[in-house]
Coordinates of C-alpha atoms in Angstrom, one line a residue:
Chain A
X16 CA 79.0 235.2 95.7
X17 CA 75.2 235.7 96.4
X18 CA 73.1 234.3 93.7
X19 CA 69.8 234.1 93.5
X20 CA 68.0 231.8 90.6
X21 CA 64.2 232.2 90.1
X22 CA 61.9 229.6 89.3
X23 CA 58.9 228.9 88.0
X24 CA 56.7 225.5 88.2
X25 CA 54.9 224.5 85.7
X26 CA 52.0 221.8 84.9
X27 CA 53.7 218.6 83.9
X28 CA 51.6 217.5 81.6
X29 CA 51.6 219.5 77.7
X30 CA 47.3 219.4 78.1
X31 CA 47.2 222.4 79.4
X32 CA 43.8 224.1 80.2
X33 CA 42.6 227.6 80.1
X34 CA 39.8 229.1 82.6
X35 CA 37.1 230.8 80.2
X36 CA 36.5 233.7 82.6
X37 CA 39.7 234.8 83.0
X38 CA 41.7 232.9 80.0
X39 CA 44.9 232.6 82.8
X40 CA 45.8 228.8 83.0
X41 CA 44.6 226.4 85.0
X42 CA 47.1 225.1 87.4
X43 CA 45.0 223.6 89.9
X44 CA 44.8 219.4 90.3
X45 CA 47.5 219.4 88.2
X46 CA 50.8 217.8 88.6
X47 CA 53.6 220.4 88.7
X48 CA 57.3 220.2 87.9
X49 CA 60.1 223.1 87.6
X50 CA 60.2 224.7 84.3
X51 CA 62.4 222.7 82.6
X52 CA 64.2 226.1 81.0
X53 CA 64.7 226.9 84.9
X54 CA 67.0 223.9 85.6
X55 CA 70.1 225.4 82.8
X56 CA 69.7 228.4 85.5
X57 CA 70.0 226.7 88.5
X58 CA 72.8 224.6 87.2
X59 CA 74.9 228.0 85.7
X60 CA 74.1 229.2 88.9
X61 CA 75.6 225.9 90.6
X62 CA 79.0 226.4 88.1
X63 CA 79.3 229.7 89.8
X64 CA 79.5 228.8 92.9
X65 CA 81.7 226.3 92.0
X66 CA 84.3 229.0 90.6
X67 CA 83.7 231.4 93.4
X68 CA 82.1 230.3 96.3
X69 CA 79.3 231.1 98.1
X70 CA 75.1 230.0 98.2
X71 CA 72.4 229.9 95.7
X72 CA 68.9 230.7 96.7
X73 CA 66.3 229.3 94.6
X74 CA 63.2 231.4 94.6
X75 CA 59.9 230.8 93.4
X76 CA 56.3 233.0 93.3
X77 CA 53.0 230.6 93.5
X78 CA 50.7 228.8 95.7
X79 CA 52.2 226.5 98.3
X80 CA 52.1 224.2 96.2
X81 CA 55.1 225.4 94.4
X82 CA 56.9 224.3 96.9
X83 CA 57.5 221.5 94.9
X84 CA 59.8 222.8 92.2
X85 CA 61.8 224.4 94.8
X86 CA 62.5 221.3 96.1
X87 CA 63.8 220.0 92.4
X88 CA 65.9 223.0 92.7
X89 CA 67.1 221.9 96.5
X90 CA 67.7 218.6 94.6
X91 CA 69.7 219.9 92.3
X92 CA 72.1 221.3 94.6
X93 CA 70.7 224.7 95.7
X94 CA 71.4 226.1 99.4
X95 CA 68.1 227.1 100.6
X96 CA 64.6 228.0 99.2
X97 CA 62.1 230.8 99.4
X98 CA 58.5 230.6 98.5
X99 CA 56.6 234.2 98.1
X100 CA 53.3 233.1 98.5
X101 CA 50.5 235.4 99.4
X102 CA 46.6 236.3 98.5
X103 CA 47.9 239.6 97.8
X104 CA 50.2 238.3 94.5
X105 CA 47.6 236.5 93.2
X106 CA 47.0 237.5 89.4
X107 CA 50.3 238.7 89.4
X108 CA 51.4 239.5 85.5
X109 CA 54.5 239.3 84.2
X110 CA 55.0 243.2 85.5
X111 CA 53.5 242.7 89.4
X112 CA 55.5 239.9 89.1
X113 CA 59.1 241.2 87.9
X114 CA 58.4 244.2 91.1
X115 CA 57.7 241.0 93.9
X116 CA 60.6 239.1 92.7
X117 CA 63.4 242.3 92.6
X118 CA 61.8 243.2 96.4
X119 CA 62.7 239.8 97.5
X120 CA 66.1 240.3 95.8
X121 CA 66.5 243.5 97.6
X122 CA 65.4 242.2 100.8
X123 CA 67.7 239.2 100.5
X124 CA 70.8 242.2 99.9
X125 CA 74.2 242.0 98.8
X126 CA 73.0 239.7 96.0
X127 CA 75.2 239.8 92.9
X128 CA 73.9 237.3 90.5
X129 CA 70.3 236.4 89.4
X130 CA 69.5 233.9 87.1
X131 CA 66.3 233.1 85.1
X132 CA 66.0 230.4 82.6
X133 CA 64.9 231.9 78.9
X134 CA 61.3 231.4 79.8
X135 CA 58.8 229.0 81.0
X136 CA 57.1 226.5 78.9
X137 CA 53.6 227.3 80.0
X138 CA 53.1 231.1 79.2
X139 CA 56.2 231.6 76.9
X140 CA 56.6 234.9 77.9
X141 CA 60.0 235.2 78.9
X142 CA 59.8 239.0 80.0
X143 CA 60.2 238.5 83.5
X144 CA 63.8 238.3 84.0
X145 CA 64.6 241.4 82.1
X146 CA 61.8 243.4 83.9
X147 CA 63.6 242.5 87.5
X148 CA 66.5 243.6 85.9
X149 CA 65.0 247.1 85.3
X150 CA 63.6 247.3 88.3
X151 CA 67.2 246.5 90.2
X152 CA 68.5 248.5 87.8
X153 CA 71.1 246.2 86.6
X154 CA 72.4 245.4 83.5
X155 CA 71.3 242.1 81.9
X156 CA 72.5 239.6 79.8
X157 CA 69.2 237.3 78.0
X158 CA 69.5 234.3 76.4
X159 CA 72.8 233.0 77.4
X160 CA 74.2 230.3 75.7
X161 CA 77.7 230.7 77.1
X162 CA 79.2 232.7 80.4
X163 CA 82.7 233.3 81.9
X164 CA 83.2 235.4 84.9
X165 CA 86.4 236.8 86.0
X166 CA 86.9 239.0 88.9
X167 CA 83.5 240.8 88.5
X168 CA 83.2 240.7 84.9
X169 CA 80.7 238.3 83.4
X170 CA 80.7 237.7 79.7
X171 CA 78.8 235.6 77.5
X172 CA 77.3 234.7 74.3
X173 CA 73.5 235.0 73.2
X174 CA 72.6 232.8 70.3
X175 CA 70.0 234.5 67.9
X176 CA 69.2 232.7 65.1
X177 CA 71.9 232.7 62.9
X178 CA 73.4 236.0 64.7
X179 CA 75.7 235.1 67.8
X180 CA 76.4 238.1 70.2
X181 CA 79.1 238.5 73.0
X182 CA 78.0 241.0 75.5
X183 CA 80.2 241.6 78.7
X184 CA 78.7 243.3 82.1
X185 CA 79.5 244.3 85.2
X186 CA 78.2 242.6 88.2
X187 CA 75.4 242.7 90.0
X188 CA 73.7 241.5 87.1
X189 CA 71.0 239.3 85.9
X190 CA 71.1 236.5 83.4
X191 CA 68.8 234.6 81.2
X192 CA 69.9 230.9 80.7
X193 CA 69.4 229.6 77.7
X194 CA 69.1 225.8 76.8
X195 CA 72.4 225.5 75.1
X196 CA 74.4 226.9 78.2
X197 CA 74.6 223.5 79.8
X198 CA 73.5 219.9 80.5
X199 CA 71.8 219.7 83.8
X200 CA 72.1 216.1 85.1
X201 CA 69.5 213.7 86.4
X202 CA 68.4 214.4 89.8
X203 CA 70.2 212.3 92.1
X204 CA 67.4 210.3 94.6
X205 CA 69.6 210.8 97.5
X206 CA 69.6 214.6 96.7
X207 CA 65.9 214.2 96.1
X208 CA 65.1 212.8 99.4
X209 CA 67.3 215.1 101.2
X210 CA 65.6 218.1 99.9
X211 CA 62.3 217.0 101.3
X212 CA 64.0 217.3 104.6
X213 CA 64.9 221.0 104.2
X214 CA 62.8 224.2 105.8
X215 CA 61.0 226.1 103.0
X216 CA 61.1 229.8 103.9
X217 CA 58.0 231.5 103.1
X218 CA 57.7 235.2 102.6
X219 CA 54.1 237.1 102.2
X220 CA 53.9 240.6 101.3
X221 CA 54.7 241.9 104.7
X222 CA 58.0 240.4 104.7
X223 CA 59.1 242.5 101.2
X224 CA 58.5 246.2 102.2
X225 CA 56.2 246.1 99.1
X226 CA 54.1 249.0 97.3
X227 CA 50.9 247.0 97.4
X228 CA 49.1 249.3 94.8
X229 CA 52.0 247.1 92.2
X230 CA 51.4 243.4 93.9
X231 CA 48.9 240.9 92.8
X232 CA 46.0 242.0 90.2
X233 CA 46.5 245.7 90.9
X234 CA 49.5 245.9 90.0
X235 CA 49.1 244.0 86.8
X236 CA 47.8 246.2 83.7
X237 CA 47.9 242.9 81.3
X238 CA 44.4 242.5 80.5
X239 CA 44.2 239.2 78.6
X240 CA 41.2 239.2 76.3
X241 CA 41.3 236.1 74.6
X242 CA 43.4 232.9 74.2
X243 CA 43.3 230.6 71.6
X244 CA 44.5 227.4 71.2
X245 CA 46.1 227.2 67.7
X246 CA 43.9 225.0 65.7
X247 CA 45.3 222.0 64.8
X248 CA 44.7 220.8 61.2
X249 CA 45.2 217.3 60.0
X250 CA 46.4 217.0 56.1
X251 CA 46.8 213.8 54.4
X252 CA 50.6 213.1 53.8
X253 CA 51.4 212.4 49.9
X254 CA 54.3 209.8 49.6
X255 CA 56.0 210.0 46.6
X256 CA 57.7 207.2 44.1
X257 CA 60.4 204.9 45.2
X258 CA 62.1 205.9 41.9
X259 CA 64.5 209.1 43.2
X260 CA 63.8 210.6 39.3
X261 CA 60.0 210.1 39.3
X262 CA 59.8 211.5 43.0
X263 CA 61.9 214.6 41.9
X264 CA 59.5 215.4 38.8
X265 CA 56.5 214.6 41.1
X266 CA 58.0 217.2 43.7
X267 CA 58.7 219.8 41.6
X268 CA 55.2 219.2 39.9
X269 CA 53.6 219.4 43.6
X270 CA 55.5 222.5 44.2
X271 CA 55.1 224.2 41.1
X272 CA 51.3 223.2 41.2
X273 CA 51.3 225.2 44.5
X274 CA 53.3 228.5 43.3
X275 CA 55.9 227.6 45.3
X276 CA 58.4 227.0 42.9
Chain B
X21 CA 46.1 202.8 92.1
X22 CA 48.9 204.2 94.4
X23 CA 48.7 207.8 95.2
X24 CA 52.8 208.9 95.2
X25 CA 54.3 211.0 97.6
X26 CA 55.7 214.4 96.5
X27 CA 58.8 212.7 97.0
X28 CA 58.2 209.8 95.2
X29 CA 56.6 211.9 92.2
X30 CA 59.6 213.4 91.8
X31 CA 61.7 210.3 91.6
X32 CA 59.1 209.2 89.4
X33 CA 60.0 211.7 86.9
X34 CA 63.6 211.5 86.8
X35 CA 63.0 207.8 86.1
X36 CA 61.2 207.8 83.7
X37 CA 63.1 210.9 82.3
X38 CA 66.3 209.0 82.3
X39 CA 64.3 205.5 80.8
X40 CA 63.1 207.7 78.0
X41 CA 66.6 209.4 76.7
X42 CA 69.1 206.9 78.0
X43 CA 67.6 203.4 78.3
X44 CA 64.6 203.3 75.7
X45 CA 67.0 204.7 72.6
X46 CA 69.2 201.8 73.7
X47 CA 66.4 199.0 74.1
X48 CA 67.1 197.0 70.4
X49 CA 71.2 197.2 70.9
X50 CA 71.2 195.6 74.1
X51 CA 68.8 192.9 73.2
X52 CA 71.0 192.5 70.0
X53 CA 74.4 193.1 71.8
X54 CA 73.2 191.2 75.1
X55 CA 75.0 193.9 77.2
X56 CA 74.0 197.3 78.9
X57 CA 75.6 199.5 75.4
X58 CA 76.8 202.5 75.7
X59 CA 77.5 203.0 79.3
X60 CA 74.0 202.5 80.7
X61 CA 75.2 200.5 83.5
X62 CA 78.3 203.1 84.7
X63 CA 75.4 205.7 84.2
X64 CA 72.8 203.7 86.6
X65 CA 75.5 204.1 89.3
X66 CA 76.8 207.6 88.8
X67 CA 73.3 208.5 88.8
X68 CA 72.4 206.9 92.6
X69 CA 70.2 204.0 91.0
X70 CA 71.9 201.0 93.2
X71 CA 71.4 202.6 96.2
X72 CA 68.1 204.4 95.3
X73 CA 66.4 201.8 98.2
X74 CA 69.2 201.3 100.5
X75 CA 68.6 203.4 104.0
X76 CA 70.6 206.8 104.1
X77 CA 73.0 205.5 107.0
X78 CA 74.6 203.2 104.0
X79 CA 75.6 205.9 101.7
X80 CA 71.7 205.2 99.8
X81 CA 68.4 207.3 99.3
X82 CA 66.3 205.1 101.5
X83 CA 63.2 204.8 99.0
X84 CA 60.3 202.8 100.6
X85 CA 58.6 199.5 98.4
X86 CA 56.5 201.5 96.5
X87 CA 59.0 203.8 95.2
X88 CA 61.1 200.9 94.4
X89 CA 58.8 199.0 92.7
X90 CA 57.3 202.2 90.9
X91 CA 61.4 203.0 89.3
X92 CA 61.5 199.4 88.1
X93 CA 58.6 200.0 86.2
X94 CA 59.6 202.9 84.6
X95 CA 63.1 201.5 83.5
X96 CA 61.1 198.3 82.1
X97 CA 59.4 200.9 80.2
X98 CA 62.7 201.5 78.5
X99 CA 64.3 198.1 78.4
X100 CA 63.1 195.4 80.7
X101 CA 66.8 193.5 81.2
X102 CA 67.8 197.0 82.6
X103 CA 65.0 196.8 84.9
X104 CA 65.5 193.0 85.8
X105 CA 68.9 193.6 86.7
X106 CA 68.1 196.4 89.1
X107 CA 65.4 193.9 90.7
X108 CA 67.9 191.2 91.4
X109 CA 70.2 194.0 93.6
X110 CA 67.4 195.1 95.2
X111 CA 65.7 192.0 96.7
X112 CA 68.9 190.8 97.5
X113 CA 69.9 194.2 99.2
X114 CA 66.1 194.2 101.3
X115 CA 67.3 190.1 102.3
X116 CA 70.2 191.4 104.0
X117 CA 68.6 194.8 105.4
X118 CA 65.8 192.0 107.3
X119 CA 68.8 189.1 107.8
X120 CA 71.9 191.0 107.9
X121 CA 74.1 191.4 111.1
X122 CA 75.1 195.0 111.5
X123 CA 78.5 194.3 111.4
X124 CA 78.3 192.8 108.0
X125 CA 76.1 195.5 107.0
X126 CA 77.9 198.4 108.4
X127 CA 80.9 196.4 106.2
X128 CA 79.1 195.4 102.8
X129 CA 76.1 197.9 102.2
X130 CA 77.9 201.2 101.3
X131 CA 79.6 199.1 98.8
X132 CA 76.1 198.4 97.4
X133 CA 75.8 201.9 95.9
X134 CA 78.6 201.2 93.4
X135 CA 78.5 197.4 92.5
X136 CA 75.6 194.7 92.3
X137 CA 74.7 192.2 94.7
X138 CA 73.0 189.1 93.9
X139 CA 70.8 186.4 95.5
X140 CA 71.5 182.6 94.1
X141 CA 69.5 179.4 95.5
X142 CA 69.5 177.3 92.1
X143 CA 71.9 174.3 91.4
X144 CA 71.6 172.0 88.7
X145 CA 70.0 169.6 90.3
X146 CA 67.0 171.4 91.1
X147 CA 66.0 175.6 91.6
X148 CA 62.9 176.0 94.1
X149 CA 62.9 172.5 95.5
X150 CA 65.6 172.9 98.0
X151 CA 66.1 169.7 99.3
X152 CA 68.1 168.8 96.3
X153 CA 70.8 171.0 97.0
X154 CA 74.4 170.2 97.6
X155 CA 76.0 173.2 98.2
X156 CA 76.9 172.9 102.0
X157 CA 78.8 175.7 104.7
X158 CA 80.6 173.5 107.6
X159 CA 81.3 175.2 110.8
X160 CA 85.2 175.3 111.6
X161 CA 85.9 177.0 114.8
X162 CA 84.8 180.8 114.0
X163 CA 84.5 180.3 110.4
X164 CA 82.6 178.7 107.8
X165 CA 84.1 176.9 104.7
X166 CA 81.6 176.6 101.7
X167 CA 81.9 174.5 99.2
X168 CA 79.0 173.9 95.8
X169 CA 77.5 175.1 92.4
X170 CA 75.3 177.5 91.8
X171 CA 73.5 178.3 88.6
X172 CA 71.6 180.9 86.9
X173 CA 72.4 183.7 89.3
X174 CA 70.5 186.4 87.7
X175 CA 73.5 189.6 87.4
X176 CA 76.1 186.5 87.9
X177 CA 78.9 188.0 86.3
X178 CA 78.3 191.2 86.6
X179 CA 77.3 191.2 90.5
X180 CA 80.5 191.3 92.9
X181 CA 78.7 190.3 96.3
X182 CA 76.4 186.9 96.6
X183 CA 74.0 185.5 99.3
X184 CA 73.9 181.6 98.3
X185 CA 71.3 179.0 100.0
X186 CA 73.9 176.0 101.4
X187 CA 72.7 173.4 103.1
X188 CA 74.6 173.6 106.9
X189 CA 73.4 170.1 108.0
X190 CA 70.8 167.8 106.4
X191 CA 67.7 169.0 105.9
X192 CA 68.7 172.3 107.4
X193 CA 69.5 175.5 105.2
X194 CA 71.4 178.8 105.6
X195 CA 72.3 181.6 103.4
X196 CA 75.4 183.3 103.4
X197 CA 77.2 186.4 101.4
X198 CA 80.3 185.9 99.8
X199 CA 82.7 187.8 98.1
X200 CA 84.1 187.6 94.5
X201 CA 87.5 188.1 95.8
X202 CA 88.1 185.7 98.5
X203 CA 90.1 182.9 97.2
X204 CA 87.9 180.0 96.1
X205 CA 85.1 182.1 94.3
X206 CA 85.3 181.4 90.7
X207 CA 82.8 182.2 87.8
X208 CA 81.8 179.7 85.7
X209 CA 79.8 179.9 81.8
X210 CA 76.8 182.4 81.0
X211 CA 73.6 181.2 79.8
X212 CA 72.7 182.0 76.1
X213 CA 69.1 182.7 77.0
X214 CA 66.0 183.5 74.7
X215 CA 65.1 186.7 76.1
X216 CA 66.2 189.5 78.7
X217 CA 70.0 189.3 77.0
X218 CA 71.2 192.0 78.4
X219 CA 70.8 191.0 82.0
X220 CA 74.0 188.1 82.4
X221 CA 72.7 185.2 83.7
X222 CA 75.6 182.4 84.8
X223 CA 77.1 180.3 86.8
X224 CA 79.7 180.5 90.6
X225 CA 81.7 177.9 91.8
X226 CA 82.7 177.7 95.7
X227 CA 86.1 175.7 96.6
X228 CA 86.4 176.1 100.1
X229 CA 85.4 179.8 100.5
X230 CA 86.4 180.6 104.2
X231 CA 83.4 183.2 105.6
X232 CA 83.5 184.8 109.1
X233 CA 80.5 183.7 111.3
X234 CA 78.8 187.4 110.8
X235 CA 78.3 186.5 107.0
X236 CA 75.6 184.2 107.8
X237 CA 72.2 185.9 107.5
X238 CA 69.8 185.1 110.2
X239 CA 70.2 182.1 112.2
X240 CA 71.3 178.4 111.0
X241 CA 68.2 176.8 109.5
X242 CA 66.8 180.1 108.5
X243 CA 67.5 179.6 104.6
X244 CA 64.3 178.6 103.7
X245 CA 62.4 181.5 105.0
X246 CA 65.2 184.1 103.8
X247 CA 64.9 182.4 100.7
X248 CA 60.7 182.7 100.8
X249 CA 61.3 186.5 101.7
X250 CA 63.7 187.2 98.5
X251 CA 61.0 185.5 96.0
X252 CA 58.7 187.6 97.7
X253 CA 60.0 190.8 97.5
X254 CA 61.3 189.7 93.7
X255 CA 57.9 189.1 92.6
X256 CA 56.6 192.8 93.2
X257 CA 59.2 193.7 91.1
X258 CA 59.2 191.2 88.6
X259 CA 55.5 192.1 88.4
X260 CA 56.4 195.9 87.9
X261 CA 59.0 194.6 85.0
X262 CA 55.8 192.8 83.4
X263 CA 54.1 195.9 83.5
X264 CA 56.3 197.9 81.9
X265 CA 56.6 195.4 79.5
X266 CA 53.4 195.4 78.3
X267 CA 53.1 199.4 78.5
X268 CA 56.1 199.6 75.8
X269 CA 53.8 196.7 73.7
X270 CA 50.6 198.9 74.1
X271 CA 52.9 202.3 72.8
X272 CA 54.0 200.3 70.0
X273 CA 50.8 198.9 69.1
X274 CA 48.5 202.0 69.5
X275 CA 51.1 204.2 67.2
X276 CA 51.0 201.8 64.7
X277 CA 47.8 201.2 64.5
X278 CA 47.1 204.7 64.8
X279 CA 49.1 205.3 61.6
X280 CA 48.6 202.5 59.4
X281 CA 45.3 202.2 57.2
X282 CA 43.3 199.3 55.7
X283 CA 41.8 201.2 53.0
X284 CA 40.0 204.0 54.4
X285 CA 40.1 203.1 58.1
X286 CA 42.6 203.7 60.5
X287 CA 43.5 200.3 62.2
X288 CA 42.2 201.8 65.3
X289 CA 38.8 202.1 63.8
X290 CA 38.9 198.1 63.1
X291 CA 36.9 196.1 65.7
X292 CA 39.3 193.4 65.6
X293 CA 42.3 195.7 66.1
X294 CA 40.1 197.3 69.1
X295 CA 39.9 194.5 70.8
X296 CA 43.6 193.7 70.9
X297 CA 44.4 197.0 71.6
X298 CA 41.7 197.0 74.5
X299 CA 42.9 193.7 76.0
X300 CA 46.9 194.9 75.9
X301 CA 45.4 198.5 77.7
X302 CA 43.4 196.2 80.2
X303 CA 46.7 193.5 80.7
X304 CA 48.6 196.7 81.7
X305 CA 46.3 197.9 84.0
X306 CA 45.5 194.7 85.9
X307 CA 49.4 194.3 86.2
X308 CA 50.1 197.7 87.4
X309 CA 47.4 197.2 90.2
X310 CA 48.8 194.1 91.1
X311 CA 52.3 194.5 91.7
X312 CA 51.3 198.2 93.0
X313 CA 49.0 196.8 95.9
X314 CA 51.5 194.4 96.8
X315 CA 53.9 197.1 97.3
X316 CA 51.9 198.8 99.3
X317 CA 51.5 195.9 101.3
X318 CA 54.7 195.5 101.9
X319 CA 55.1 199.3 102.9
X320 CA 52.3 198.5 105.5
X321 CA 54.1 195.9 106.6
X322 CA 51.3 193.6 105.9
X323 CA 51.4 189.8 104.4
X324 CA 52.3 190.5 100.8
X325 CA 53.5 187.3 99.4
X326 CA 50.6 186.3 97.7
X327 CA 49.8 189.4 95.9
X328 CA 53.2 189.6 94.9
X329 CA 53.2 185.9 93.6
X330 CA 50.1 187.2 91.6
X331 CA 51.7 190.0 90.2
X332 CA 54.0 188.0 88.7
X333 CA 51.7 185.0 88.0
X334 CA 49.6 187.6 86.5
X335 CA 51.7 190.1 84.6
X336 CA 53.9 187.4 83.3
X337 CA 51.3 186.0 81.2
X338 CA 49.8 188.9 80.2
X339 CA 53.0 190.6 79.0
X340 CA 53.7 187.5 76.5
X341 CA 50.3 187.3 75.5
X342 CA 49.7 191.5 75.0
X343 CA 53.3 191.0 73.3
X344 CA 51.5 188.3 70.5
X345 CA 48.5 190.9 70.3
X346 CA 50.7 193.5 69.4
X347 CA 52.9 191.2 66.8
X348 CA 49.9 190.7 65.0
X349 CA 48.6 194.0 65.1
X350 CA 52.2 195.4 63.3
X351 CA 52.2 191.8 61.4
X352 CA 55.1 191.8 59.2
X353 CA 56.8 194.1 61.4
X354 CA 55.8 192.8 64.4
X355 CA 57.7 189.2 63.4
X356 CA 60.8 191.5 62.0
X357 CA 64.0 191.2 64.0
X358 CA 64.6 194.5 63.2
X359 CA 61.1 196.1 65.3
X360 CA 61.2 195.9 68.8
X361 CA 58.2 193.7 69.5
X362 CA 59.5 190.3 69.0
X363 CA 62.4 190.7 71.6
X364 CA 59.7 192.2 74.1
X365 CA 58.1 188.2 74.1
X366 CA 61.0 187.4 74.9
X367 CA 61.7 188.9 77.8
X368 CA 58.3 188.5 79.0
X369 CA 58.4 185.2 78.3
X370 CA 61.5 184.5 81.7
X371 CA 59.4 186.3 83.7
X372 CA 57.1 182.7 83.3
X373 CA 60.1 181.2 84.6
X374 CA 62.3 183.6 86.7
X375 CA 61.9 184.5 90.7
X376 CA 59.6 180.9 90.9
X377 CA 57.8 179.4 88.2
X378 CA 53.9 180.3 87.3
X379 CA 53.1 176.7 88.3
X380 CA 55.3 177.0 91.6
X381 CA 53.1 179.9 92.2
X382 CA 49.8 178.7 91.4
X383 CA 50.7 176.4 94.1
X384 CA 52.0 178.8 96.9
X385 CA 48.6 181.0 95.8
X386 CA 46.3 178.0 96.8
X387 CA 48.5 176.9 100.0
X388 CA 47.8 180.4 100.6
X389 CA 43.8 180.7 100.0
X390 CA 43.4 177.1 102.0
X391 CA 45.3 178.0 104.9
X392 CA 43.3 181.3 105.3
X393 CA 39.7 179.6 104.7
X394 CA 40.3 176.1 106.2

């Protein structure tokens, strides 16, 4: 089975900066790493491959240095890697990204399963997986926390807060993996070293038979008007008395004073 | 500061995550129970740490001196004993790669991905002064026969393969590889040491151990050189252990000083505390620069023994001093056996002794300075 995992490179640090003009994340000069949720997606793809055979292809879209996250995918055990990198792709929002990825998946041909992480930790949208499913016209299972494949029927559970939902679908399909789905291990030093000896295929817009108006900025209707960092409020911590009875009385009084009880 | 290559960076990110998730949560338990609790040793094996610097042809990952030192640092931030156990293993593999005969390496090195190798020089009669050694190897046809007693071996008992420095003639020293499965190999007692308690330090006995000729490292009489080489390689990594301990001390001291208030001020706002915190940070930076410089020199195939000795000499004292500062900042909590600072000081104190005392290293540094200037 040909399985694709779409992965994203995110800044290593949590100290993400925003461009004051474009309101986009500043990614230049920041050490990158694979989006942590995508590790669950790769792990899930490798598990399916172990069950039914085939190959796992990792795909990422972005500038040349996104090669790093693809090598992490190879170090986890993916068979090959494709980087979608071209000026025409720059400035893509989730819609243009989804379109570009779906064109790459079409070009690969005979893909039966596409995995995504549930969302990226930098932009947190979680939209690209579902958008790709729509472009391909395939059923989708988002936030999968369990997955079983029998013949061509995929069954998975979605955990949505207190609610659990079981979904069954037929291949080909798109799955976004939640972090409950599996527990990816650590990269093996040998695999890290080997991943840097593997070739990475680079595809540009001319390789994809894509509509140029759907790529990059022209294919991106999203306008980011304002991005705000949540304001940090520093508040005093009040410690309750050590005597449990007094502590309970103090807590009751404090909550009552704020009209919370 | 050394710039890591992309592959080294990926390794560093993995090791740091491993250290944070698997080692640091067990730091206190390792110190108190005096072994690698919760299967940490098996996890090191399963995750490829033993073969990290072993060339690919022997099943290793083939990472270089810079990546190896960075790994030791990252592990030491979690727990210094774990880092020192790998330091002892890596330094031994380094000597086998430099001096081992191809037939020996082919037989033994693939197994170094799964089991620890150790290097042993010290005897009851002396450590760095080889002239006092009593252990011997005597030629018997195609083989050598080894006898004697080696003590204070890093990873003694945990390691399964040992490189031992012995006399092959009066005033002639050589290094041989022996295996715990050989007839005549016996383990002695484990030392009851103050710090680095997770790493076993123990003695072995050799009673008529017969080894084939290719178990000789280098040539007959090359023992001094191999011993010095082992020390130089070890001291880079000991510098990295010291830097890792200081980072751990700094992390604890800053976190505590920031949340603790004296009157209306956080401790981080008090000059007396700032001086201590700044000194700990400075110690971490200087130690890091020294071990990284030594590793870079080794990688560039330039002389590195002197800077390696400096990394260990400077780093070990700074790690003890920084621990003392951290203890003072945490006051009662710093002095408590229930908090980690006191064991960091005990761990750091070992670094002033292991792999050559700081007094011996100052002698070596001076000798090299004189030799290059006079």
